[in-house]
mmCIF file of C-alpha atoms and ligand atoms in Angstrom:
data_model
loop_
_atom_site.group_PDB
_atom_site.id
_atom_site.type_symbol
_atom_site.label_atom_id
_atom_site.label_comp_id
_atom_site.label_asym_id
_atom_site.label_seq_id
_atom_site.Cartn_x
_atom_site.Cartn_y
_atom_site.Cartn_z
ATOM 1 C CA MET A 15 -0.135 -0.187 0.109
ATOM 2 C CA ILE A 16 1.058 3.932 -0.499
ATOM 3 C CA SER A 17 0.516 5.052 1.996
ATOM 4 C CA THR A 18 0.022 9.722 1.114
ATOM 5 C CA GLU A 19 -1.057 12.616 3.506
ATOM 6 C CA ARG A 20 -5.306 11.984 2.423
ATOM 7 C CA LEU A 21 -5.084 8.083 0.274
ATOM 8 C CA ASN A 22 -4.168 5.214 0.924
ATOM 9 C CA ILE A 23 -2.912 3.740 -3.057
ATOM 10 C CA TRP A 24 -3.606 0.109 -3.294
ATOM 11 C CA PRO A 25 -3.217 -2.968 -5.517
ATOM 12 C CA LEU A 26 -7.008 -2.926 -7.214
ATOM 13 C CA GLU A 27 -8.700 -5.593 -5.994
ATOM 14 C CA PRO A 28 -12.398 -6.891 -7.137
ATOM 15 C CA GLN A 29 -14.604 -5.240 -5.031
ATOM 16 C CA ASP A 30 -13.307 -1.664 -6.123
ATOM 17 C CA LEU A 31 -14.961 -2.771 -9.795
ATOM 18 C CA ALA A 32 -18.709 -2.166 -9.389
ATOM 19 C CA LYS A 33 -16.937 1.440 -9.505
ATOM 20 C CA ASN A 34 -14.681 1.147 -12.595
ATOM 21 C CA TYR A 35 -17.984 -0.318 -14.037
ATOM 22 C CA SER A 36 -19.391 3.033 -13.490
ATOM 23 C CA TRP A 37 -16.513 4.938 -14.906
ATOM 24 C CA ALA A 38 -16.249 3.382 -17.311
ATOM 25 C CA ASN A 39 -19.399 4.546 -18.184
ATOM 26 C CA ASP A 40 -19.303 7.569 -18.074
ATOM 27 C CA GLY A 41 -19.422 9.395 -21.356
ATOM 28 C CA GLY A 42 -17.141 12.885 -20.054
ATOM 29 C CA LEU A 43 -14.544 10.515 -18.010
ATOM 30 C CA CYS A 44 -13.885 8.629 -21.343
ATOM 31 C CA ARG A 45 -13.653 11.060 -23.428
ATOM 32 C CA LEU A 46 -11.133 13.011 -21.540
ATOM 33 C CA ILE A 47 -9.294 9.763 -21.632
ATOM 34 C CA GLY A 48 -9.418 9.480 -24.354
ATOM 35 C CA ALA A 49 -11.646 5.558 -23.845
ATOM 36 C CA LEU A 50 -14.271 4.518 -26.732
ATOM 37 C CA PRO A 51 -17.145 6.105 -25.616
ATOM 38 C CA MET A 52 -19.644 3.375 -25.805
ATOM 39 C CA PRO A 53 -21.635 0.889 -23.013
ATOM 40 C CA LYS A 54 -19.576 -1.410 -21.473
ATOM 41 C CA PRO A 55 -20.638 -4.464 -19.399
ATOM 42 C CA PHE A 56 -19.870 -5.443 -16.355
ATOM 43 C CA ARG A 57 -17.688 -8.556 -17.777
ATOM 44 C CA GLU A 58 -15.860 -6.372 -19.500
ATOM 45 C CA ILE A 59 -14.718 -4.547 -16.228
ATOM 46 C CA GLU A 60 -13.508 -7.957 -15.358
ATOM 47 C CA GLY A 61 -12.140 -9.636 -18.505
ATOM 48 C CA TRP A 62 -10.224 -5.511 -18.294
ATOM 49 C CA PHE A 63 -8.994 -7.002 -14.248
ATOM 50 C CA SER A 64 -8.083 -9.803 -15.020
ATOM 51 C CA ASN A 65 -5.858 -9.243 -18.314
ATOM 52 C CA VAL A 66 -4.432 -6.634 -16.505
ATOM 53 C CA THR A 67 -3.964 -7.672 -12.880
ATOM 54 C CA ALA A 68 -1.983 -11.255 -14.696
ATOM 55 C CA ASP A 69 0.442 -8.790 -16.937
ATOM 56 C CA PRO A 70 3.906 -8.085 -15.563
ATOM 57 C CA GLU A 71 4.096 -5.001 -17.248
ATOM 58 C CA THR A 72 1.296 -3.539 -15.770
ATOM 59 C CA HIS A 73 0.269 -2.104 -11.926
ATOM 60 C CA VAL A 74 -2.820 -1.226 -11.091
ATOM 61 C CA PHE A 75 -3.985 0.667 -8.284
ATOM 62 C CA SER A 76 -7.054 1.787 -6.632
ATOM 63 C CA ILE A 77 -6.651 5.057 -5.186
ATOM 64 C CA LYS A 78 -8.697 5.834 -1.991
ATOM 65 C CA LEU A 79 -9.463 8.706 1.182
ATOM 66 C CA LYS A 80 -7.733 7.371 4.210
ATOM 67 C CA ASP A 81 -11.834 5.936 4.631
ATOM 68 C CA GLY A 82 -11.529 3.918 2.232
ATOM 69 C CA CYS A 83 -13.681 5.721 -0.408
ATOM 70 C CA HIS A 84 -13.030 4.483 -3.577
ATOM 71 C CA ILE A 85 -12.250 7.931 -5.451
ATOM 72 C CA GLY A 86 -9.930 6.492 -8.798
ATOM 73 C CA ASN A 87 -7.433 4.269 -10.057
ATOM 74 C CA ALA A 88 -3.980 5.250 -11.413
ATOM 75 C CA GLU A 89 -2.046 2.162 -13.570
ATOM 76 C CA LEU A 90 1.722 2.260 -14.383
ATOM 77 C CA ARG A 91 1.128 0.350 -17.875
ATOM 78 C CA ASP A 92 4.015 -1.022 -20.582
ATOM 79 C CA LEU A 93 6.889 -1.231 -18.001
ATOM 80 C CA ASP A 94 10.140 -1.379 -19.168
ATOM 81 C CA LEU A 95 13.181 -2.688 -16.751
ATOM 82 C CA ARG A 96 15.663 -3.197 -18.461
ATOM 83 C CA CYS A 97 15.762 1.148 -19.152
ATOM 84 C CA GLY A 98 13.829 2.233 -16.625
ATOM 85 C CA ALA A 99 10.784 3.478 -18.178
ATOM 86 C CA CYS A 100 6.844 3.089 -18.079
ATOM 87 C CA GLU A 101 3.838 5.140 -18.391
ATOM 88 C CA LEU A 102 1.635 6.934 -16.414
ATOM 89 C CA GLY A 103 -2.074 6.390 -16.046
ATOM 90 C CA ILE A 104 -5.040 8.063 -13.462
ATOM 91 C CA MET A 105 -8.226 9.996 -13.040
ATOM 92 C CA ILE A 106 -10.266 10.553 -10.875
ATOM 93 C CA GLY A 107 -13.155 8.349 -11.606
ATOM 94 C CA GLU A 108 -15.751 11.014 -8.793
ATOM 95 C CA SER A 109 -15.828 14.004 -10.493
ATOM 96 C CA ARG A 110 -17.253 15.618 -7.084
ATOM 97 C CA TYR A 111 -13.305 14.872 -5.674
ATOM 98 C CA ARG A 112 -11.442 16.604 -8.297
ATOM 99 C CA GLY A 113 -10.089 19.985 -8.067
ATOM 100 C CA GLN A 114 -8.861 19.354 -4.120
ATOM 101 C CA GLY A 115 -5.356 18.719 -5.022
ATOM 102 C CA TYR A 116 -6.005 14.685 -4.967
ATOM 103 C CA GLY A 117 -4.522 14.243 -8.196
ATOM 104 C CA SER A 118 -1.482 15.549 -7.897
ATOM 105 C CA GLU A 119 -0.864 13.548 -4.010
ATOM 106 C CA ALA A 120 -1.837 10.750 -5.986
ATOM 107 C CA VAL A 121 0.078 11.131 -9.111
ATOM 108 C CA LYS A 122 2.927 12.048 -6.113
ATOM 109 C CA GLY A 123 2.548 9.137 -4.197
ATOM 110 C CA VAL A 124 2.012 6.496 -8.015
ATOM 111 C CA CYS A 125 5.799 8.453 -9.038
ATOM 112 C CA GLY A 126 7.630 7.966 -5.506
ATOM 113 C CA PHE A 127 6.620 3.978 -5.565
ATOM 114 C CA ALA A 128 7.864 3.879 -9.236
ATOM 115 C CA PHE A 129 11.225 5.600 -8.620
ATOM 116 C CA ARG A 130 12.165 4.601 -5.282
ATOM 117 C CA GLN A 131 10.375 0.524 -4.303
ATOM 118 C CA LEU A 132 10.581 -0.557 -8.855
ATOM 119 C CA ARG A 133 13.666 1.584 -9.246
ATOM 120 C CA LEU A 134 12.957 3.451 -12.238
ATOM 121 C CA HIS A 135 13.956 5.970 -14.472
ATOM 122 C CA ARG A 136 11.087 7.270 -16.777
ATOM 123 C CA ILE A 137 7.641 8.915 -15.880
ATOM 124 C CA LYS A 138 5.423 9.520 -19.101
ATOM 125 C CA VAL A 139 1.927 10.735 -19.477
ATOM 126 C CA ARG A 140 -0.040 11.217 -22.777
ATOM 127 C CA VAL A 141 -2.095 14.315 -21.969
ATOM 128 C CA LEU A 142 -5.048 14.544 -24.818
ATOM 129 C CA GLN A 143 -5.220 18.340 -26.806
ATOM 130 C CA TYR A 144 -8.527 19.220 -25.409
ATOM 131 C CA ASN A 145 -7.524 18.055 -21.576
ATOM 132 C CA GLU A 146 -6.249 21.342 -19.991
ATOM 133 C CA PRO A 147 -6.068 20.213 -15.856
ATOM 134 C CA ALA A 148 -4.344 16.944 -16.756
ATOM 135 C CA PHE A 149 -1.562 19.063 -18.325
ATOM 136 C CA ALA A 150 -1.238 21.717 -15.418
ATOM 137 C CA MET A 151 -1.953 19.028 -13.247
ATOM 138 C CA PHE A 152 1.298 16.963 -14.315
ATOM 139 C CA LYS A 153 3.018 20.426 -15.362
ATOM 140 C CA ARG A 154 2.584 21.038 -11.510
ATOM 141 C CA CYS A 155 4.015 18.375 -10.722
ATOM 142 C CA GLY A 156 6.867 18.538 -12.738
ATOM 143 C CA PHE A 157 6.229 17.184 -15.186
ATOM 144 C CA THR A 158 8.174 18.452 -18.441
ATOM 145 C CA LEU A 159 6.301 18.477 -21.976
ATOM 146 C CA GLU A 160 8.085 16.732 -24.292
ATOM 147 C CA GLY A 161 6.662 16.867 -28.181
ATOM 148 C CA THR A 162 3.761 16.626 -29.296
ATOM 149 C CA GLU A 163 1.769 13.236 -31.483
ATOM 150 C CA ARG A 164 -0.234 16.091 -33.576
ATOM 151 C CA GLU A 165 -3.332 15.130 -34.840
ATOM 152 C CA ALA A 166 -2.852 11.188 -33.349
ATOM 153 C CA PHE A 167 -6.612 10.867 -31.951
ATOM 154 C CA TRP A 168 -9.647 11.520 -33.337
ATOM 155 C CA GLN A 169 -13.199 12.242 -31.326
ATOM 156 C CA ASP A 170 -15.542 14.963 -31.801
ATOM 157 C CA GLY A 171 -15.473 15.254 -35.335
ATOM 158 C CA ARG A 172 -12.238 16.421 -35.412
ATOM 159 C CA HIS A 173 -8.368 14.816 -34.637
ATOM 160 C CA TRP A 174 -6.374 15.988 -31.799
ATOM 161 C CA ASP A 175 -2.714 15.949 -30.831
ATOM 162 C CA ILE A 176 -1.884 13.701 -27.915
ATOM 163 C CA ARG A 177 1.116 15.725 -25.495
ATOM 164 C CA ILE A 178 4.024 13.642 -24.484
ATOM 165 C CA MET A 179 4.750 14.753 -21.213
ATOM 166 C CA SER A 180 7.710 12.996 -19.174
ATOM 167 C CA LEU A 181 9.058 12.828 -15.463
ATOM 168 C CA LEU A 182 12.353 11.682 -15.088
ATOM 169 C CA CYS A 183 13.018 9.796 -11.390
ATOM 170 C CA SER A 184 16.033 13.119 -10.752
ATOM 171 C CA GLU A 185 13.524 15.648 -11.111
ATOM 172 C CA PHE A 186 12.073 14.038 -8.963
ATOM 173 C CA GLU A 187 13.507 13.949 -6.230
ATOM 174 C CA ARG A 188 14.978 17.307 -6.766
ATOM 175 C CA LYS A 189 10.842 18.301 -5.833
HETATM 176 C C1 COA B 10 -6.512 14.637 -14.351
HETATM 177 C C2 COA B 10 -6.902 15.048 -12.613
HETATM 178 C C3 COA B 10 -6.329 13.666 -12.142
HETATM 179 C C4 COA B 10 -6.372 15.661 -12.126
HETATM 180 O O1 COA B 10 -6.226 15.587 -10.840
HETATM 181 P P1 COA B 10 -7.352 15.924 -9.507
HETATM 182 O O2 COA B 10 -7.503 16.095 -8.457
HETATM 183 O O3 COA B 10 -8.518 17.006 -10.103
HETATM 184 O O4 COA B 10 -6.115 17.496 -10.064
HETATM 185 P P2 COA B 10 -5.561 18.557 -8.137
HETATM 186 O O5 COA B 10 -7.273 18.968 -7.718
HETATM 187 O O6 COA B 10 -4.737 18.194 -7.626
HETATM 188 O O7 COA B 10 -4.945 19.510 -8.932
HETATM 189 C C5 COA B 10 -3.219 20.365 -9.037
HETATM 190 C C6 COA B 10 -3.596 21.249 -10.536
HETATM 191 O O8 COA B 10 -4.348 20.617 -11.660
HETATM 192 C C7 COA B 10 -4.709 21.330 -12.339
HETATM 193 N N1 COA B 10 -5.773 21.277 -12.549
HETATM 194 C C8 COA B 10 -6.946 20.992 -12.276
HETATM 195 N N2 COA B 10 -8.481 20.896 -11.813
HETATM 196 C C9 COA B 10 -8.114 21.778 -12.583
HETATM 197 C C10 COA B 10 -9.365 21.960 -13.919
HETATM 198 N N3 COA B 10 -10.276 21.699 -13.970
HETATM 199 N N4 COA B 10 -9.255 23.425 -14.729
HETATM 200 C C11 COA B 10 -7.699 23.599 -14.748
HETATM 201 N N5 COA B 10 -6.483 23.255 -14.228
HETATM 202 C C12 COA B 10 -6.616 22.351 -12.960
HETATM 203 C C13 COA B 10 -4.386 22.790 -11.385
HETATM 204 O O9 COA B 10 -2.861 23.240 -12.249
HETATM 205 C C14 COA B 10 -4.473 22.683 -10.572
HETATM 206 O O10 COA B 10 -3.159 23.178 -9.021
HETATM 207 P P3 COA B 10 -4.238 24.545 -9.019
HETATM 208 O O11 COA B 10 -4.936 23.658 -7.895
HETATM 209 O O12 COA B 10 -2.931 25.129 -7.930
HETATM 210 O O13 COA B 10 -4.932 25.378 -9.678
HETATM 211 C C15 COA B 10 -8.416 14.800 -12.445
HETATM 212 O O14 COA B 10 -9.203 16.212 -13.271
HETATM 213 C C16 COA B 10 -9.166 13.840 -13.842
HETATM 214 O O15 COA B 10 -9.168 12.791 -13.092
HETATM 215 N N6 COA B 10 -9.768 13.997 -14.939
HETATM 216 C C17 COA B 10 -10.202 13.168 -15.427
HETATM 217 C C18 COA B 10 -9.385 11.930 -15.951
HETATM 218 C C19 COA B 10 -7.992 12.197 -16.664
HETATM 219 O O16 COA B 10 -8.071 13.202 -17.439
HETATM 220 N N7 COA B 10 -7.221 11.533 -16.451
HETATM 221 C C20 COA B 10 -5.574 13.171 -16.823
HETATM 222 C C21 COA B 10 -5.379 11.426 -17.633
HETATM 223 S S1 COA B 10 -4.217 11.580 -19.430
#
């Protein structure tokens, strides 16, 4: 378990999937993370859970308040232990808990785990052009914009850029 000031961050468990089911069917949230905007049955969420928990290159976490309330998820994926690199994904699925610092607190907790326990060197995030809150949050957490995949994502009848940001272990420790 990763403990921060207001959060406990756990490996995702089967009893957490009810929340994931509702988040996976939240159209506004799917748009922000670039997930397919279509109804997802519970068995699809269970299939996703089986796949990610069996995948040695992925760690999926539930983000919980100290009282146990499950407010979001984080994921370290595409773990490359030779290069010490991975990609981070995060969502505060419960919209009423956004904008209160929980996202950045969770990012710092998960990055601390990745750099100190997994001994990674670099963490990458991919942020859709229209997702300003996420871009601002990662910047505030010390991530640097390193490039753009131009017009790489199709949504709302047009193409959007994907912004690539990264954080190095040395930058995290300096902060
Ligand atoms: C992106 C997300 C994880 C941020 O978490 P959060 O708890 O809402 O963010 P925080 O409260 O920690 O905010 C930290 C900083 O992010 C930025 N930010 C957060 N919400 C914002 C908003 N609605 N508009 C603009 N900037 C915002 C600000 O810079 C903020 O700093 P400030 O409080 O000094 O203004 C959350 O909004 C979320 O889950 N969104 C939906 C899923 C998603 O977009 N995931 C990321 C995919 S790349």
